[in-house]
PDB file of C-alpha atoms in Angstrom:
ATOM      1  CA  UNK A  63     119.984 100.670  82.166  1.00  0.00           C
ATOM      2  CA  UNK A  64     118.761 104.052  80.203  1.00  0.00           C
ATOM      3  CA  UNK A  65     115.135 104.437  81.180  1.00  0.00           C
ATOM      4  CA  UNK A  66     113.124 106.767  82.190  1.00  0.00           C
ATOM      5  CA  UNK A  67     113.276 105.007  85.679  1.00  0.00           C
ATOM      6  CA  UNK A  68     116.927 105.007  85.705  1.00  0.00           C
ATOM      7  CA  UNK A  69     118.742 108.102  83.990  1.00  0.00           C
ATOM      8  CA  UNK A  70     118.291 110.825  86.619  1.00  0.00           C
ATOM      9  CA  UNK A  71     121.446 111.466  88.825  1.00  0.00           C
ATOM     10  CA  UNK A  72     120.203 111.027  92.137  1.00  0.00           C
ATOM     11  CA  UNK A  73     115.994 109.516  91.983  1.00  0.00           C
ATOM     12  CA  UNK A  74     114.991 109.890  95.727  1.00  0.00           C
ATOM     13  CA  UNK A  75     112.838 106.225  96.636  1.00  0.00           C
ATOM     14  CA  UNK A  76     110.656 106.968  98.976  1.00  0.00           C
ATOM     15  CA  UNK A  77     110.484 104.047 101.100  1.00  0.00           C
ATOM     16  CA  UNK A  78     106.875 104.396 102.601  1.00  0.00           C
ATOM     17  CA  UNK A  79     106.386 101.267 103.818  1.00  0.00           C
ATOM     18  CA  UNK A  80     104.891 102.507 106.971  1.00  0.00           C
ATOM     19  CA  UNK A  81     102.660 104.727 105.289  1.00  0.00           C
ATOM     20  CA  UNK A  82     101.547 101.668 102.453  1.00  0.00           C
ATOM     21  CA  UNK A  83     101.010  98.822 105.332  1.00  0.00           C
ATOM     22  CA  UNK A  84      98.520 101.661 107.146  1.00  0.00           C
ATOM     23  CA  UNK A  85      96.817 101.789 103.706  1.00  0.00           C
ATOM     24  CA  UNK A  86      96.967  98.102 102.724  1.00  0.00           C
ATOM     25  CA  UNK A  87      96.043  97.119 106.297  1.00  0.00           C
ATOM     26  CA  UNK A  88      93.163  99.156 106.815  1.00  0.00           C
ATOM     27  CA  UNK A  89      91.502 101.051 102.858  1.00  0.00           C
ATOM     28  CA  UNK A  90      90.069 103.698 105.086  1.00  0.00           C
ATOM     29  CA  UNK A  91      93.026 104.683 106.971  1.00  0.00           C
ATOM     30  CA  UNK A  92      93.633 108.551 107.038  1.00  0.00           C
ATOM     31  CA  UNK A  93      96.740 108.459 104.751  1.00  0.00           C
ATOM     32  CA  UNK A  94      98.625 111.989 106.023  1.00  0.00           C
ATOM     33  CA  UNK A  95      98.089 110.782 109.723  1.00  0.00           C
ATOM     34  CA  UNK A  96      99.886 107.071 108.585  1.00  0.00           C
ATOM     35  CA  UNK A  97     103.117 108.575 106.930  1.00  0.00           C
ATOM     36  CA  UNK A  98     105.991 107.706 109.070  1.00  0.00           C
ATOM     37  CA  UNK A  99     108.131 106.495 106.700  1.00  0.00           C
ATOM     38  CA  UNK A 100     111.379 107.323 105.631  1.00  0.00           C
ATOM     39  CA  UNK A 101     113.059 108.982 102.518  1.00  0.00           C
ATOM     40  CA  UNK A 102     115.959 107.245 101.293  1.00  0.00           C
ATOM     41  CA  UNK A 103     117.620 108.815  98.513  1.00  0.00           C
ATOM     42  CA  UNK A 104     119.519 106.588  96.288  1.00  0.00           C
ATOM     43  CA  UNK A 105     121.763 107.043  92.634  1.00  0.00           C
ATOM     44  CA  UNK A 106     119.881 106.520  89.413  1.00  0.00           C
ATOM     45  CA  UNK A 107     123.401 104.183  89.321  1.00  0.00           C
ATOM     46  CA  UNK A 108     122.405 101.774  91.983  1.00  0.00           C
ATOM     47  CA  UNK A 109     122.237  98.309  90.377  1.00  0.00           C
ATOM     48  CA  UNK A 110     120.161  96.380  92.909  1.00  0.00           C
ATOM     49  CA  UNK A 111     117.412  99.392  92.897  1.00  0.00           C
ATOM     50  CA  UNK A 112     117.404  99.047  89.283  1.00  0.00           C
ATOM     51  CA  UNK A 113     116.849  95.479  89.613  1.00  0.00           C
ATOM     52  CA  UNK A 114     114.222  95.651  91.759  1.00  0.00           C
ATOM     53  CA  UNK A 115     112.442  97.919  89.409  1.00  0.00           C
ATOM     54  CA  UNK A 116     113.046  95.931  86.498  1.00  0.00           C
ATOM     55  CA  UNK A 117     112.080  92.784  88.454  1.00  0.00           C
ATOM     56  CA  UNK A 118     108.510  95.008  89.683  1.00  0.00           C
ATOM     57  CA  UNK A 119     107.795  96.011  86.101  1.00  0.00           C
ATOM     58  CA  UNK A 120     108.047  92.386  85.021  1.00  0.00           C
ATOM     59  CA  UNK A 121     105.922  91.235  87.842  1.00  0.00           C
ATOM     60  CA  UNK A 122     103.118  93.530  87.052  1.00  0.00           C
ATOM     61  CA  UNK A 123     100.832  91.253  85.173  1.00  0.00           C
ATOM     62  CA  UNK A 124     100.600  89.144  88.457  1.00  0.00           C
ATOM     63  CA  UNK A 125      98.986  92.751  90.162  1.00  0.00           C
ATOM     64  CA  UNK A 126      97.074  93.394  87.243  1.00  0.00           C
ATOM     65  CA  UNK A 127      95.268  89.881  87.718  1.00  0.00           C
ATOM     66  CA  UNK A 128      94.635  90.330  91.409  1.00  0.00           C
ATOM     67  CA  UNK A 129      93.713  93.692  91.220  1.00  0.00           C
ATOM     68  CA  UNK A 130      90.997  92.727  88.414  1.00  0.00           C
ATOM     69  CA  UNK A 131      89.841  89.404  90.561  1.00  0.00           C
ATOM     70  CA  UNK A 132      91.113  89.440  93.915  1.00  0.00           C
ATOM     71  CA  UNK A 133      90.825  86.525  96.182  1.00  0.00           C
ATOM     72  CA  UNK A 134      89.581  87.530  99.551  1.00  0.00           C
ATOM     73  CA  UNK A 135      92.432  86.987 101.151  1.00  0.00           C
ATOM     74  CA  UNK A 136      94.265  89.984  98.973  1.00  0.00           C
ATOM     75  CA  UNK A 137      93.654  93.432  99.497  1.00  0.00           C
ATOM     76  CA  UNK A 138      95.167  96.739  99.993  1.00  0.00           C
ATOM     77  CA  UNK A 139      96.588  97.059  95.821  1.00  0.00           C
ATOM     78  CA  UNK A 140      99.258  99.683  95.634  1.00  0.00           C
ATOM     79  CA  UNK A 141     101.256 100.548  93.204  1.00  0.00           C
ATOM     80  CA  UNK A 142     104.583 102.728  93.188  1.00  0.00           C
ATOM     81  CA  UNK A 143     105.011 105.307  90.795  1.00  0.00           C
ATOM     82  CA  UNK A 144     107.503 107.849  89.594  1.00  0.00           C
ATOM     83  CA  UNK A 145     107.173 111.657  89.466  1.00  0.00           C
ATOM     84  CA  UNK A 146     108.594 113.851  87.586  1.00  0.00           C
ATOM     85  CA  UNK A 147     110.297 116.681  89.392  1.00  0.00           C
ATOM     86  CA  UNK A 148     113.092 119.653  88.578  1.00  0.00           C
ATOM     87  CA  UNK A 149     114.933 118.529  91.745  1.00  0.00           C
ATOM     88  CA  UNK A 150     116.189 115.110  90.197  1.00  0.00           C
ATOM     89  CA  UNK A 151     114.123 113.678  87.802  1.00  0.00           C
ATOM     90  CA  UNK A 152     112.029 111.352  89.633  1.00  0.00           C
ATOM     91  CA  UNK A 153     110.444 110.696  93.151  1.00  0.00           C
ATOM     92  CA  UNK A 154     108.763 106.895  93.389  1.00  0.00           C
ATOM     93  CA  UNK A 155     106.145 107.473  95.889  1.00  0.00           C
ATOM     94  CA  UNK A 156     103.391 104.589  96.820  1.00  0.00           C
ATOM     95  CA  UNK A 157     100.227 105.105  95.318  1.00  0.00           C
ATOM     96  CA  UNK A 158      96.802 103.750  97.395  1.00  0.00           C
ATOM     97  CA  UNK A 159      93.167 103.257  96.271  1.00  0.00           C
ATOM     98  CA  UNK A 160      94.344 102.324  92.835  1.00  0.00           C
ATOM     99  CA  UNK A 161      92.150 102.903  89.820  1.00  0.00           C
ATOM    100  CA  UNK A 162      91.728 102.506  86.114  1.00  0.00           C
ATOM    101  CA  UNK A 163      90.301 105.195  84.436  1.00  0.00           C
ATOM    102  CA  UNK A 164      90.170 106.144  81.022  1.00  0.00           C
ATOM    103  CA  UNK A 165      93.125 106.200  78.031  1.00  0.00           C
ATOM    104  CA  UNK A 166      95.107 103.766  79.813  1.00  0.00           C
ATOM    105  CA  UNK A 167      95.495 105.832  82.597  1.00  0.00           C
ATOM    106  CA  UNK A 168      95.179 105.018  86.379  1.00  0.00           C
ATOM    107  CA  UNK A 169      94.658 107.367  89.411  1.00  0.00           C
ATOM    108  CA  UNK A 170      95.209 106.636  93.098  1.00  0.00           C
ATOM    109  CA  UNK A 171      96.103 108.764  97.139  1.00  0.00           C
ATOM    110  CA  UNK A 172      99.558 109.380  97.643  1.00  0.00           C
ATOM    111  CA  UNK A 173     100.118 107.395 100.547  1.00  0.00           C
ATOM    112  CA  UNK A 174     103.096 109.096 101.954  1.00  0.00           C
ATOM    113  CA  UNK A 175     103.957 112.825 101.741  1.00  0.00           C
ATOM    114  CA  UNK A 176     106.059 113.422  98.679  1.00  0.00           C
ATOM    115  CA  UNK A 177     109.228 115.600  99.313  1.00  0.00           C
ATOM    116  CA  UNK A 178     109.650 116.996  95.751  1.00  0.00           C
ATOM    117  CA  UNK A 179     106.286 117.664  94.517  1.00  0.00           C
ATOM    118  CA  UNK A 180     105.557 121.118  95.471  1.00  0.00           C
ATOM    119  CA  UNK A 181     101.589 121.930  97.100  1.00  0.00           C
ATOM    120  CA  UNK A 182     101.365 117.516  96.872  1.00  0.00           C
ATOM    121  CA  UNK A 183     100.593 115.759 100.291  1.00  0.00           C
ATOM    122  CA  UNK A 184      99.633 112.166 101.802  1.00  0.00           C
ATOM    123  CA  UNK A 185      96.148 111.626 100.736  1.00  0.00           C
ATOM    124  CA  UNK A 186      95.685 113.651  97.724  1.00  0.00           C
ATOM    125  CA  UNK A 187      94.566 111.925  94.341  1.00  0.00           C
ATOM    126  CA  UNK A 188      97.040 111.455  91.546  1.00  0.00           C
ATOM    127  CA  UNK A 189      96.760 110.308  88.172  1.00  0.00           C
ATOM    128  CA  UNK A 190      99.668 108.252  85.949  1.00  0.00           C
ATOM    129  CA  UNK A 191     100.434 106.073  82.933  1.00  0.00           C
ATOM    130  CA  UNK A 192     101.500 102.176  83.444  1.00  0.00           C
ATOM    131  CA  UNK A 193     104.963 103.384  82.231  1.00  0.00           C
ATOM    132  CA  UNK A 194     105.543 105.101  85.380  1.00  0.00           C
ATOM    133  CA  UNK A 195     105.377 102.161  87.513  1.00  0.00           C
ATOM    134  CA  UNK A 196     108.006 100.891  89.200  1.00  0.00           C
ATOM    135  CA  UNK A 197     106.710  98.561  91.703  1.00  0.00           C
ATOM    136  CA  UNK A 198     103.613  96.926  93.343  1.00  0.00           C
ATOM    137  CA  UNK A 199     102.317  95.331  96.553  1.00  0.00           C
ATOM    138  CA  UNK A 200      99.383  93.975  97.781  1.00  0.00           C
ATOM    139  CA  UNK A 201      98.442  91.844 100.542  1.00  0.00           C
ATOM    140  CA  UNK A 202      97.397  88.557 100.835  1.00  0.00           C
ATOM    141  CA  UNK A 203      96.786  86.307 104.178  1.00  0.00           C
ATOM    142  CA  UNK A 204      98.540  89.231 105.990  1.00  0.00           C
ATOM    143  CA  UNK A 205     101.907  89.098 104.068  1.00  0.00           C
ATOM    144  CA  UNK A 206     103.049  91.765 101.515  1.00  0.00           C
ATOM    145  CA  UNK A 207     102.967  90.462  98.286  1.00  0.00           C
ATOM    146  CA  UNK A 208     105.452  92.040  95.361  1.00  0.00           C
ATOM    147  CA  UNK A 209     107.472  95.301  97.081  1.00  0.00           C
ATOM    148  CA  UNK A 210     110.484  94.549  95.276  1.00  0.00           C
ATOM    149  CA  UNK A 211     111.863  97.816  95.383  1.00  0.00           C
ATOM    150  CA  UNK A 212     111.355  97.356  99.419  1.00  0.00           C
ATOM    151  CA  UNK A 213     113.794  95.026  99.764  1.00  0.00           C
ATOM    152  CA  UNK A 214     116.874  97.111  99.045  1.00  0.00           C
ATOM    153  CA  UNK A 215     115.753  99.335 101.108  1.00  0.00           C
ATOM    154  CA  UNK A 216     115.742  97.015 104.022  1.00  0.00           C
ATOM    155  CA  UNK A 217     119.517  97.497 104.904  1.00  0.00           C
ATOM    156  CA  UNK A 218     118.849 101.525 104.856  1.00  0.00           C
ATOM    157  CA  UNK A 219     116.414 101.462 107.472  1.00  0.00           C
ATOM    158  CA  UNK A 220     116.760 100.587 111.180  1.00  0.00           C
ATOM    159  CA  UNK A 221     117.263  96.908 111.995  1.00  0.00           C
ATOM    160  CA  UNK A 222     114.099  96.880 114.050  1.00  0.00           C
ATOM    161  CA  UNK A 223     112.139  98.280 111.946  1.00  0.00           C
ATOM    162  CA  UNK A 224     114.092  95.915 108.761  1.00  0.00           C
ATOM    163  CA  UNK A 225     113.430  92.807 110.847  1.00  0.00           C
ATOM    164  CA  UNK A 226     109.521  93.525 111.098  1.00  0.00           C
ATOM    165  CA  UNK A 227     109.223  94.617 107.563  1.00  0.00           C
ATOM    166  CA  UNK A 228     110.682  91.103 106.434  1.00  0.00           C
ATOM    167  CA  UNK A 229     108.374  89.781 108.870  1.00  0.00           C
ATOM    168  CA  UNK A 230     105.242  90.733 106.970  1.00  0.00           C
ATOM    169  CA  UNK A 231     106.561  90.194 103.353  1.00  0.00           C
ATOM    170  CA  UNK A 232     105.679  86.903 101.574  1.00  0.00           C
ATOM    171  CA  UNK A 233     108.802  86.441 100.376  1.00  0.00           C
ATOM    172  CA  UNK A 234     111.549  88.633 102.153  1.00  0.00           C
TER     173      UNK A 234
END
């Protein structure tokens, strides 16, 4: 795979999982007092990342439509997104409060701390185009909807902490 997703030689995935539950969980939640969650650094080269992106991107016309009529049991859209950076070409970092705003561009709170994006913290706005997305999640009856690129992730982090992750996704 040669996109802009893929080709750096080591994109750091910020698995803020911790951080994006806080946000989808409660839309008011003070985002730089939620971010607990990890930074897992992973090889533009690793297939089952690239996958999951791939299989996110796909998948985002099923976000798009619940974002633009949600049912009231889903809440909480997020979207992750990658950021440039001279350190390795990319940190995907999840994005809360999403909006649209003009020229096809969307803006959103970081909702973890980013680690390569200098005088950027948890909470401040962003803005990005659609072709830096590289996931989505939302919520619906309590379970995490989309978070592909979560589920690689999962063998990274802690078991406990793996086991109640799968716990609250719709489809671990």
């Amino acid at each position: 795979m040669t996109s802009a997703l893929s080709i750096c030689s080591k994109c750091v995935m910020a698995a803020a999982v911790w951080a994006a539950l806080a946000v989808l969980d409660s839309p008011t939640a003070d985002l730089r007092a939620q971010d607990r969650s990890p930074v897992i650094d992973l090889s533009s080269g690793n297939a089952e990342m690239n996958a999951a992106i791939a299989k996110g991107r796909a998948t985002l016309p099923t976000f798009w439509a619940s974002y633009d009529a949600p049912k009231p049991s889903e809440t909480g859209h997020s979207l992750k997104v990658r950021f440039p950076n001279p350190r390795n070409n990319g940190e995907h970092i999840w994005i809360a409060e999403v909006k649209k705003i003009a020229d096809g561009r969307y803006s959103g709170r970081f909702a973890n701390a980013p680690r390569d994006l200098p005088g950027k913290k948890a909470g401040d706005v962003t803005e990005f185009k659609e072709a830096d997305i590289s996931d989505w999640m939302f919520m619906r009856n309590g379970k995490i909807v989309g978070g592909e690129t979560i589920k690689p992730l999962l063998k990274a982090m802690p078991k406990a902490d793996a086991d109640a992750l799968r716990a609250r996704m719709e489809s671990p």
